[in-house]
Each structure stands twice: as structure tokens, then as C-alpha cells.
Amino acid sequence: QSALTQPPSASGSPGQSVTISCTGTSSDVGGYNYVSWYQQHPGKAPKLMIYEVTKRPSGVPDRFSGSKSGNTASLTVSGLQAEDEADYYCTSYAGSNNLVFGGGSKLTVL
Amino acid sequence: QLQLQESGPGLVKPSETLSLTCTVSGGSIRRSDCYWGWVRQPPGKGLEWIGSIYYSGNTYYNPSLKSRVTISVDTSENQFSLKLSSVTAADTAVFYCARVLSWPIMSHFDYWGQGTLVTVSS
């Protein structure tokens, strides 16, 4: 199984919206509604932000939203804040009890 | 509040076996609706799923690591463990343990340990 494809970087100014993509295949992202997104600040463990494509865990601001079209999932962060600057990773179920991560995207708040 | 804590040697010699344990507190490892998993992150690089285990002992491994990985569970101690054999410098990473929802489909990691750095060096 190959890693999901994410852009290495994304950026936006405070208050703006930014979208990070996560591209896989019909065997992972496109085949299942089990895409999740994680935020990771330097030196910290990842934090779940979105699961099952669009669902937000309790405590995650509604500025974070997820979607999927075909083999590509997306994470949108609206109303960017300085604290949103972090690395973001997507994950997808890949069938046969396998999970695959994306390579990660560094979000910079300008 | 569920908590996970990794423990084990921070330094392993090349060709030897890396061994880590994850202790779960604040909840039982004998849950029927989740798995328990390991994820690693080499310095400055991305996350990689290593494998997962169900409390009954059923295991699921990343195909790229399957030949070197063993994950086990000790329900009496509320712990699960990772062994990675024949390590090289490329296995140097921060290793995280995490809870994986849900069952039967592994969907997402909702609780994570703080991570532990394991360096492979002679």
C-alpha cells in the first residue's frame, strides 16, 4: 500500500480559509468513508480533528471541516488562527484491516 | 479520562529487537468496539501505522513491516506490546501507542500516548 498524497505545505492569513487535500485510490480514500485528519504541533502527539470524512470529535472547533470527492479527501480550516499552525495528516482505511497515512502537510499562518 | 503511556528502552543496537509496552489507564483494554495500535514517526518525517491488535489477540500489521513486527496484549495488566526485530538506523523514530476506533473497521485513532523516542545505534 502506498502513502496517501498530501501537499507538503499550505498557508493562509488569519481569518482566511485554507484547504488541504489528501489523494488516494479507489482502494482506500475512494472506497471507504473512513478518512480521518490529525493535527500535530511540534514535539506533541497527534490530535484527532476529523473522522469518518466529516465528523468532528467533541471539543474540536467547527472551523475545522472535512469532505470527500472520489479518491480525494479534504480538510478545510476556516477563520484561520495562529494556533492552527501545525502539521496535518490524513489517514484512510485501506481494506483488509490496513490503515494508511498521508505524508503530512505543514500549515503556516502568515 | 483514558490515558496511554509508552515505555521501553530508548536505545537499541542494530540487528536487535526493539520492545515497547503501552499501559492503558482510565479504561479497560477489553473493549469490544476498538483496537489498540502502534504508530511511528521518524525524526522530521511523517506518521506510519505499524499495526493493531484486538483485545482477543487478533493482530493486523502494515504489510511493509509484517515480517518484523509482533504485537501482543496482556489484558490482566491492561497493556499491549510491540516487538520490531532486526532493526536498523532507519527504524529510529518516535513510537506512539493509540486506541483505534471502531470495530470491525479500523477508522481512526482517538487517544494517543505521548510518544517515546527509540534510537537505533551501536
PDB file of C-alpha atoms in Angstrom:
ATOM      1  CA  GLN A   1       0.000   0.000   0.000  1.00  0.00           C
ATOM      2  CA  SER A   2       1.263   3.482  -0.840  1.00  0.00           C
ATOM      3  CA  ALA A   3       1.045   6.558   1.339  1.00  0.00           C
ATOM      4  CA  LEU A   4      -1.749   8.986   0.599  1.00  0.00           C
ATOM      5  CA  THR A   5      -0.648  12.143  -1.206  1.00  0.00           C
ATOM      6  CA  GLN A   6      -0.800  15.478   0.594  1.00  0.00           C
ATOM      7  CA  PRO A   7       0.716  18.833  -0.425  1.00  0.00           C
ATOM      8  CA  PRO A   8       3.859  19.450   1.641  1.00  0.00           C
ATOM      9  CA  SER A   9       2.666  22.869   2.671  1.00  0.00           C
ATOM     10  CA  ALA A  10      -0.314  25.206   2.837  1.00  0.00           C
ATOM     11  CA  SER A  11      -0.690  28.717   4.135  1.00  0.00           C
ATOM     12  CA  GLY A  12      -3.177  31.481   4.809  1.00  0.00           C
ATOM     13  CA  SER A  13      -3.585  34.720   6.694  1.00  0.00           C
ATOM     14  CA  PRO A  14      -5.516  34.981   9.958  1.00  0.00           C
ATOM     15  CA  GLY A  15      -9.245  34.886   9.304  1.00  0.00           C
ATOM     16  CA  GLN A  16      -8.890  33.267   5.896  1.00  0.00           C
ATOM     17  CA  SER A  17      -9.789  29.706   4.914  1.00  0.00           C
ATOM     18  CA  VAL A  18      -7.355  27.066   3.741  1.00  0.00           C
ATOM     19  CA  THR A  19      -7.974  23.590   2.323  1.00  0.00           C
ATOM     20  CA  ILE A  20      -5.569  20.654   2.476  1.00  0.00           C
ATOM     21  CA  SER A  21      -6.095  17.744   0.104  1.00  0.00           C
ATOM     22  CA  CYS A  22      -5.430  14.035   0.603  1.00  0.00           C
ATOM     23  CA  THR A  23      -5.398  11.907  -2.535  1.00  0.00           C
ATOM     24  CA  GLY A  24      -5.537   8.150  -2.565  1.00  0.00           C
ATOM     25  CA  THR A  25      -7.108   5.483  -4.729  1.00  0.00           C
ATOM     26  CA  SER A  26     -10.352   3.576  -5.027  1.00  0.00           C
ATOM     27  CA  SER A  27      -8.796   1.015  -2.662  1.00  0.00           C
ATOM     28  CA  ASP A  28      -8.559   3.446   0.215  1.00  0.00           C
ATOM     29  CA  VAL A  29      -9.942   7.009   0.224  1.00  0.00           C
ATOM     30  CA  GLY A  30     -12.354   6.401  -2.629  1.00  0.00           C
ATOM     31  CA  GLY A  31     -13.536   3.035  -1.410  1.00  0.00           C
ATOM     32  CA  TYR A  32     -14.467   3.815   2.182  1.00  0.00           C
ATOM     33  CA  ASN A  33     -15.865   6.659   4.263  1.00  0.00           C
ATOM     34  CA  TYR A  34     -13.155   6.147   6.864  1.00  0.00           C
ATOM     35  CA  VAL A  35     -10.893   9.148   6.344  1.00  0.00           C
ATOM     36  CA  SER A  36      -9.588  10.935   9.411  1.00  0.00           C
ATOM     37  CA  TRP A  37      -7.416  14.022   9.974  1.00  0.00           C
ATOM     38  CA  TYR A  38      -4.883  14.762  12.705  1.00  0.00           C
ATOM     39  CA  GLN A  39      -3.218  17.968  13.898  1.00  0.00           C
ATOM     40  CA  GLN A  40       0.300  17.733  15.277  1.00  0.00           C
ATOM     41  CA  HIS A  41       2.181  20.562  16.938  1.00  0.00           C
ATOM     42  CA  PRO A  42       5.977  20.245  17.267  1.00  0.00           C
ATOM     43  CA  GLY A  43       7.016  17.732  19.894  1.00  0.00           C
ATOM     44  CA  LYS A  44       3.431  16.715  20.598  1.00  0.00           C
ATOM     45  CA  ALA A  45       1.308  13.668  19.859  1.00  0.00           C
ATOM     46  CA  PRO A  46      -1.176  13.908  17.001  1.00  0.00           C
ATOM     47  CA  LYS A  47      -4.705  15.065  17.838  1.00  0.00           C
ATOM     48  CA  LEU A  48      -7.825  13.775  16.091  1.00  0.00           C
ATOM     49  CA  MET A  49      -9.635  16.600  14.288  1.00  0.00           C
ATOM     50  CA  ILE A  50     -11.984  14.855  11.823  1.00  0.00           C
ATOM     51  CA  TYR A  51     -13.114  11.231  11.490  1.00  0.00           C
ATOM     52  CA  GLU A  52     -15.293   9.308   9.057  1.00  0.00           C
ATOM     53  CA  VAL A  53     -14.727  12.073   6.475  1.00  0.00           C
ATOM     54  CA  THR A  54     -16.917  14.766   8.029  1.00  0.00           C
ATOM     55  CA  LYS A  55     -17.381  14.135  11.768  1.00  0.00           C
ATOM     56  CA  ARG A  56     -15.802  16.334  14.435  1.00  0.00           C
ATOM     57  CA  PRO A  57     -14.913  14.957  17.886  1.00  0.00           C
ATOM     58  CA  SER A  58     -16.212  16.847  20.872  1.00  0.00           C
ATOM     59  CA  GLY A  59     -14.046  19.867  21.613  1.00  0.00           C
ATOM     60  CA  VAL A  60     -12.774  20.423  18.076  1.00  0.00           C
ATOM     61  CA  PRO A  61     -13.820  23.873  16.803  1.00  0.00           C
ATOM     62  CA  ASP A  62     -16.370  23.929  13.997  1.00  0.00           C
ATOM     63  CA  ARG A  63     -13.834  25.928  11.988  1.00  0.00           C
ATOM     64  CA  PHE A  64     -12.465  22.511  11.012  1.00  0.00           C
ATOM     65  CA  SER A  65     -14.448  20.571   8.435  1.00  0.00           C
ATOM     66  CA  GLY A  66     -13.886  17.566   6.201  1.00  0.00           C
ATOM     67  CA  SER A  67     -15.191  16.404   2.846  1.00  0.00           C
ATOM     68  CA  LYS A  68     -14.503  13.857   0.122  1.00  0.00           C
ATOM     69  CA  SER A  69     -14.931  13.641  -3.618  1.00  0.00           C
ATOM     70  CA  GLY A  70     -13.902  10.490  -5.408  1.00  0.00           C
ATOM     71  CA  ASN A  71     -10.385   9.490  -4.360  1.00  0.00           C
ATOM     72  CA  THR A  72      -9.583  12.842  -2.733  1.00  0.00           C
ATOM     73  CA  ALA A  73     -10.470  13.944   0.782  1.00  0.00           C
ATOM     74  CA  SER A  74     -10.065  17.486   2.029  1.00  0.00           C
ATOM     75  CA  LEU A  75      -9.668  19.295   5.332  1.00  0.00           C
ATOM     76  CA  THR A  76     -10.808  22.919   5.435  1.00  0.00           C
ATOM     77  CA  VAL A  77      -9.826  25.284   8.200  1.00  0.00           C
ATOM     78  CA  SER A  78     -11.942  28.421   8.244  1.00  0.00           C
ATOM     79  CA  GLY A  79     -11.221  31.618  10.163  1.00  0.00           C
ATOM     80  CA  LEU A  80      -7.546  30.736  10.489  1.00  0.00           C
ATOM     81  CA  GLN A  81      -5.972  31.405  13.851  1.00  0.00           C
ATOM     82  CA  ALA A  82      -2.327  31.442  14.873  1.00  0.00           C
ATOM     83  CA  GLU A  83      -2.838  28.280  16.947  1.00  0.00           C
ATOM     84  CA  ASP A  84      -3.859  26.375  13.807  1.00  0.00           C
ATOM     85  CA  GLU A  85      -0.248  26.446  12.600  1.00  0.00           C
ATOM     86  CA  ALA A  86       0.800  22.797  12.744  1.00  0.00           C
ATOM     87  CA  ASP A  87       1.347  19.674  10.673  1.00  0.00           C
ATOM     88  CA  TYR A  88      -1.778  17.911   9.423  1.00  0.00           C
ATOM     89  CA  TYR A  89      -2.022  14.240   8.462  1.00  0.00           C
ATOM     90  CA  CYS A  90      -4.818  12.298   6.813  1.00  0.00           C
ATOM     91  CA  THR A  91      -5.459   8.584   7.269  1.00  0.00           C
ATOM     92  CA  SER A  92      -7.710   6.174   5.459  1.00  0.00           C
ATOM     93  CA  TYR A  93      -8.858   2.619   5.948  1.00  0.00           C
ATOM     94  CA  ALA A  94      -7.345   0.676   3.073  1.00  0.00           C
ATOM     95  CA  GLY A  95      -9.234  -2.606   3.238  1.00  0.00           C
ATOM     96  CA  SER A  96      -8.133  -5.968   4.684  1.00  0.00           C
ATOM     97  CA  ASN A  97      -7.569  -4.413   8.093  1.00  0.00           C
ATOM     98  CA  ASN A  98      -4.988  -1.940   6.840  1.00  0.00           C
ATOM     99  CA  LEU A  99      -4.564   1.745   7.546  1.00  0.00           C
ATOM    100  CA  VAL A 100      -2.542   4.217   5.501  1.00  0.00           C
ATOM    101  CA  PHE A 101      -1.346   7.723   6.370  1.00  0.00           C
ATOM    102  CA  GLY A 102      -0.715  10.704   4.153  1.00  0.00           C
ATOM    103  CA  GLY A 103       2.732  12.261   4.047  1.00  0.00           C
ATOM    104  CA  GLY A 104       1.630  15.305   6.028  1.00  0.00           C
ATOM    105  CA  SER A 105       1.104  18.991   5.263  1.00  0.00           C
ATOM    106  CA  LYS A 106       2.640  21.896   7.151  1.00  0.00           C
ATOM    107  CA  LEU A 107       0.091  24.674   7.641  1.00  0.00           C
ATOM    108  CA  THR A 108       1.569  28.128   8.087  1.00  0.00           C
ATOM    109  CA  VAL A 109      -0.478  31.058   9.348  1.00  0.00           C
ATOM    110  CA  LEU A 110       1.051  34.121   7.734  1.00  0.00           C
TER     111      LEU A 110
ATOM    112  CA  GLN B   1     -10.162  10.014  31.033  1.00  0.00           C
ATOM    113  CA  LEU B   2      -8.358   7.345  29.057  1.00  0.00           C
ATOM    114  CA  GLN B   3      -4.563   7.585  29.142  1.00  0.00           C
ATOM    115  CA  LEU B   4      -1.902   5.630  27.282  1.00  0.00           C
ATOM    116  CA  GLN B   5       1.780   5.549  28.215  1.00  0.00           C
ATOM    117  CA  GLU B   6       4.622   4.020  26.247  1.00  0.00           C
ATOM    118  CA  SER B   7       7.629   2.517  27.988  1.00  0.00           C
ATOM    119  CA  GLY B   8      10.796   0.742  26.943  1.00  0.00           C
ATOM    120  CA  PRO B   9      14.472   1.245  26.087  1.00  0.00           C
ATOM    121  CA  GLY B  10      15.366   4.460  24.310  1.00  0.00           C
ATOM    122  CA  LEU B  11      18.404   2.923  22.636  1.00  0.00           C
ATOM    123  CA  VAL B  12      18.585  -0.320  20.675  1.00  0.00           C
ATOM    124  CA  LYS B  13      21.538  -1.779  18.811  1.00  0.00           C
ATOM    125  CA  PRO B  14      21.338  -2.562  15.080  1.00  0.00           C
ATOM    126  CA  SER B  15      20.088  -6.084  14.281  1.00  0.00           C
ATOM    127  CA  GLU B  16      18.494  -6.429  17.721  1.00  0.00           C
ATOM    128  CA  THR B  17      14.802  -6.381  18.655  1.00  0.00           C
ATOM    129  CA  LEU B  18      13.012  -3.221  19.734  1.00  0.00           C
ATOM    130  CA  SER B  19      10.466  -3.820  22.520  1.00  0.00           C
ATOM    131  CA  LEU B  20       7.900  -1.350  23.802  1.00  0.00           C
ATOM    132  CA  THR B  21       4.898  -1.606  26.094  1.00  0.00           C
ATOM    133  CA  CYS B  22       1.818   0.599  26.232  1.00  0.00           C
ATOM    134  CA  THR B  23      -0.022   0.800  29.543  1.00  0.00           C
ATOM    135  CA  VAL B  24      -3.671   1.817  29.357  1.00  0.00           C
ATOM    136  CA  SER B  25      -5.249   3.559  32.342  1.00  0.00           C
ATOM    137  CA  GLY B  26      -8.660   5.093  32.945  1.00  0.00           C
ATOM    138  CA  GLY B  27     -10.413   2.355  30.988  1.00  0.00           C
ATOM    139  CA  SER B  28     -10.300  -1.322  30.152  1.00  0.00           C
ATOM    140  CA  ILE B  29      -8.337  -2.732  27.253  1.00  0.00           C
ATOM    141  CA  ARG B  30     -11.053  -5.402  26.991  1.00  0.00           C
ATOM    142  CA  ARG B  31     -13.396  -3.228  24.954  1.00  0.00           C
ATOM    143  CA  SER B  32     -15.261  -4.874  22.105  1.00  0.00           C
ATOM    144  CA  ASP B  33     -15.567  -1.712  19.999  1.00  0.00           C
ATOM    145  CA  CYS B  34     -11.938  -0.808  19.433  1.00  0.00           C
ATOM    146  CA  TYR B  35      -8.421  -1.921  18.599  1.00  0.00           C
ATOM    147  CA  TRP B  36      -5.081  -0.864  20.090  1.00  0.00           C
ATOM    148  CA  GLY B  37      -2.370   0.280  17.747  1.00  0.00           C
ATOM    149  CA  TRP B  38       1.190   1.436  17.217  1.00  0.00           C
ATOM    150  CA  VAL B  39       2.289   4.335  15.003  1.00  0.00           C
ATOM    151  CA  ARG B  40       5.835   5.568  14.421  1.00  0.00           C
ATOM    152  CA  GLN B  41       7.342   8.824  13.218  1.00  0.00           C
ATOM    153  CA  PRO B  42      10.997   9.081  12.150  1.00  0.00           C
ATOM    154  CA  PRO B  43      12.605  12.405  13.108  1.00  0.00           C
ATOM    155  CA  GLY B  44      11.346  15.163  10.818  1.00  0.00           C
ATOM    156  CA  LYS B  45       9.136  12.770   8.841  1.00  0.00           C
ATOM    157  CA  GLY B  46       5.531  11.629   8.687  1.00  0.00           C
ATOM    158  CA  LEU B  47       3.422   9.118  10.562  1.00  0.00           C
ATOM    159  CA  GLU B  48       3.342   5.414   9.722  1.00  0.00           C
ATOM    160  CA  TRP B  49       0.875   2.826  11.003  1.00  0.00           C
ATOM    161  CA  ILE B  50       2.744  -0.218  12.321  1.00  0.00           C
ATOM    162  CA  GLY B  51      -0.120  -2.470  13.357  1.00  0.00           C
ATOM    163  CA  SER B  52      -3.098  -3.026  15.622  1.00  0.00           C
ATOM    164  CA  ILE B  53      -4.431  -5.667  17.995  1.00  0.00           C
ATOM    165  CA  TYR B  54      -7.895  -6.575  19.277  1.00  0.00           C
ATOM    166  CA  TYR B  55      -8.236  -7.481  22.947  1.00  0.00           C
ATOM    167  CA  SER B  56      -8.832 -11.110  21.982  1.00  0.00           C
ATOM    168  CA  GLY B  57      -5.354 -11.200  20.441  1.00  0.00           C
ATOM    169  CA  ASN B  58      -6.194 -10.852  16.738  1.00  0.00           C
ATOM    170  CA  THR B  59      -3.435  -8.831  15.071  1.00  0.00           C
ATOM    171  CA  TYR B  60      -3.200  -6.728  11.901  1.00  0.00           C
ATOM    172  CA  TYR B  61       0.101  -5.436  10.548  1.00  0.00           C
ATOM    173  CA  ASN B  62       1.336  -2.957   7.963  1.00  0.00           C
ATOM    174  CA  PRO B  63       2.332  -5.188   5.022  1.00  0.00           C
ATOM    175  CA  SER B  64       5.646  -3.351   4.691  1.00  0.00           C
ATOM    176  CA  LEU B  65       6.635  -4.257   8.266  1.00  0.00           C
ATOM    177  CA  LYS B  66       4.752  -7.512   8.746  1.00  0.00           C
ATOM    178  CA  SER B  67       7.796  -9.788   8.595  1.00  0.00           C
ATOM    179  CA  ARG B  68       9.469  -7.984  11.515  1.00  0.00           C
ATOM    180  CA  VAL B  69       6.538  -6.972  13.746  1.00  0.00           C
ATOM    181  CA  THR B  70       4.806  -8.736  16.606  1.00  0.00           C
ATOM    182  CA  ILE B  71       2.079  -7.069  18.682  1.00  0.00           C
ATOM    183  CA  SER B  72       0.675  -8.784  21.766  1.00  0.00           C
ATOM    184  CA  VAL B  73      -1.821  -7.962  24.508  1.00  0.00           C
ATOM    185  CA  ASP B  74      -1.885  -8.655  28.245  1.00  0.00           C
ATOM    186  CA  THR B  75      -5.427  -7.995  29.409  1.00  0.00           C
ATOM    187  CA  SER B  76      -4.585  -8.791  33.041  1.00  0.00           C
ATOM    188  CA  GLU B  77      -2.096  -5.902  33.058  1.00  0.00           C
ATOM    189  CA  ASN B  78      -4.164  -3.658  30.727  1.00  0.00           C
ATOM    190  CA  GLN B  79      -1.147  -3.454  28.411  1.00  0.00           C
ATOM    191  CA  PHE B  80      -0.217  -4.196  24.844  1.00  0.00           C
ATOM    192  CA  SER B  81       3.271  -4.517  23.429  1.00  0.00           C
ATOM    193  CA  LEU B  82       5.308  -4.091  20.267  1.00  0.00           C
ATOM    194  CA  LYS B  83       8.337  -6.035  19.109  1.00  0.00           C
ATOM    195  CA  LEU B  84      10.235  -4.989  15.982  1.00  0.00           C
ATOM    196  CA  SER B  85      13.062  -7.295  15.016  1.00  0.00           C
ATOM    197  CA  SER B  86      16.271  -6.831  13.033  1.00  0.00           C
ATOM    198  CA  VAL B  87      16.253  -3.076  13.491  1.00  0.00           C
ATOM    199  CA  THR B  88      18.435  -0.667  11.536  1.00  0.00           C
ATOM    200  CA  ALA B  89      19.053   3.056  11.796  1.00  0.00           C
ATOM    201  CA  ALA B  90      16.018   3.556   9.556  1.00  0.00           C
ATOM    202  CA  ASP B  91      13.828   2.336  12.417  1.00  0.00           C
ATOM    203  CA  THR B  92      14.847   5.276  14.619  1.00  0.00           C
ATOM    204  CA  ALA B  93      11.592   7.042  15.406  1.00  0.00           C
ATOM    205  CA  VAL B  94       9.147   8.302  17.973  1.00  0.00           C
ATOM    206  CA  PHE B  95       6.766   5.426  18.657  1.00  0.00           C
ATOM    207  CA  TYR B  96       3.186   6.172  19.684  1.00  0.00           C
ATOM    208  CA  CYS B  97       0.567   3.819  21.038  1.00  0.00           C
ATOM    209  CA  ALA B  98      -3.071   4.721  20.425  1.00  0.00           C
ATOM    210  CA  ARG B  99      -6.634   3.497  20.665  1.00  0.00           C
ATOM    211  CA  VAL B 100      -8.192   2.719  17.299  1.00  0.00           C
ATOM    212  CA  LEU B 101     -11.938   3.082  16.831  1.00  0.00           C
ATOM    213  CA  SER B 102     -14.034   1.309  15.748  1.00  0.00           C
ATOM    214  CA  TRP B 103     -14.821  -2.380  15.310  1.00  0.00           C
ATOM    215  CA  PRO B 104     -14.816  -4.157  12.900  1.00  0.00           C
ATOM    216  CA  ILE B 105     -13.463  -1.375  10.662  1.00  0.00           C
ATOM    217  CA  MET B 106     -10.359   0.472  11.929  1.00  0.00           C
ATOM    218  CA  SER B 107     -11.469   4.049  11.405  1.00  0.00           C
ATOM    219  CA  HIS B 108      -9.455   6.493  13.465  1.00  0.00           C
ATOM    220  CA  PHE B 109      -7.081   6.992  16.404  1.00  0.00           C
ATOM    221  CA  ASP B 110      -8.849   8.894  19.184  1.00  0.00           C
ATOM    222  CA  TYR B 111      -6.496   8.592  22.159  1.00  0.00           C
ATOM    223  CA  TRP B 112      -2.695   8.730  21.872  1.00  0.00           C
ATOM    224  CA  GLY B 113       0.231   8.208  24.175  1.00  0.00           C
ATOM    225  CA  GLN B 114       2.813  10.975  24.464  1.00  0.00           C
ATOM    226  CA  GLY B 115       5.286   9.017  22.343  1.00  0.00           C
ATOM    227  CA  THR B 116       8.726   7.631  23.097  1.00  0.00           C
ATOM    228  CA  LEU B 117      11.884   8.128  21.042  1.00  0.00           C
ATOM    229  CA  VAL B 118      13.775   4.967  20.185  1.00  0.00           C
ATOM    230  CA  THR B 119      17.199   5.399  18.630  1.00  0.00           C
ATOM    231  CA  VAL B 120      18.903   2.541  16.804  1.00  0.00           C
ATOM    232  CA  SER B 121      22.641   2.909  17.188  1.00  0.00           C
ATOM    233  CA  SER B 122      25.654   0.890  18.251  1.00  0.00           C
TER     234      SER B 122
END
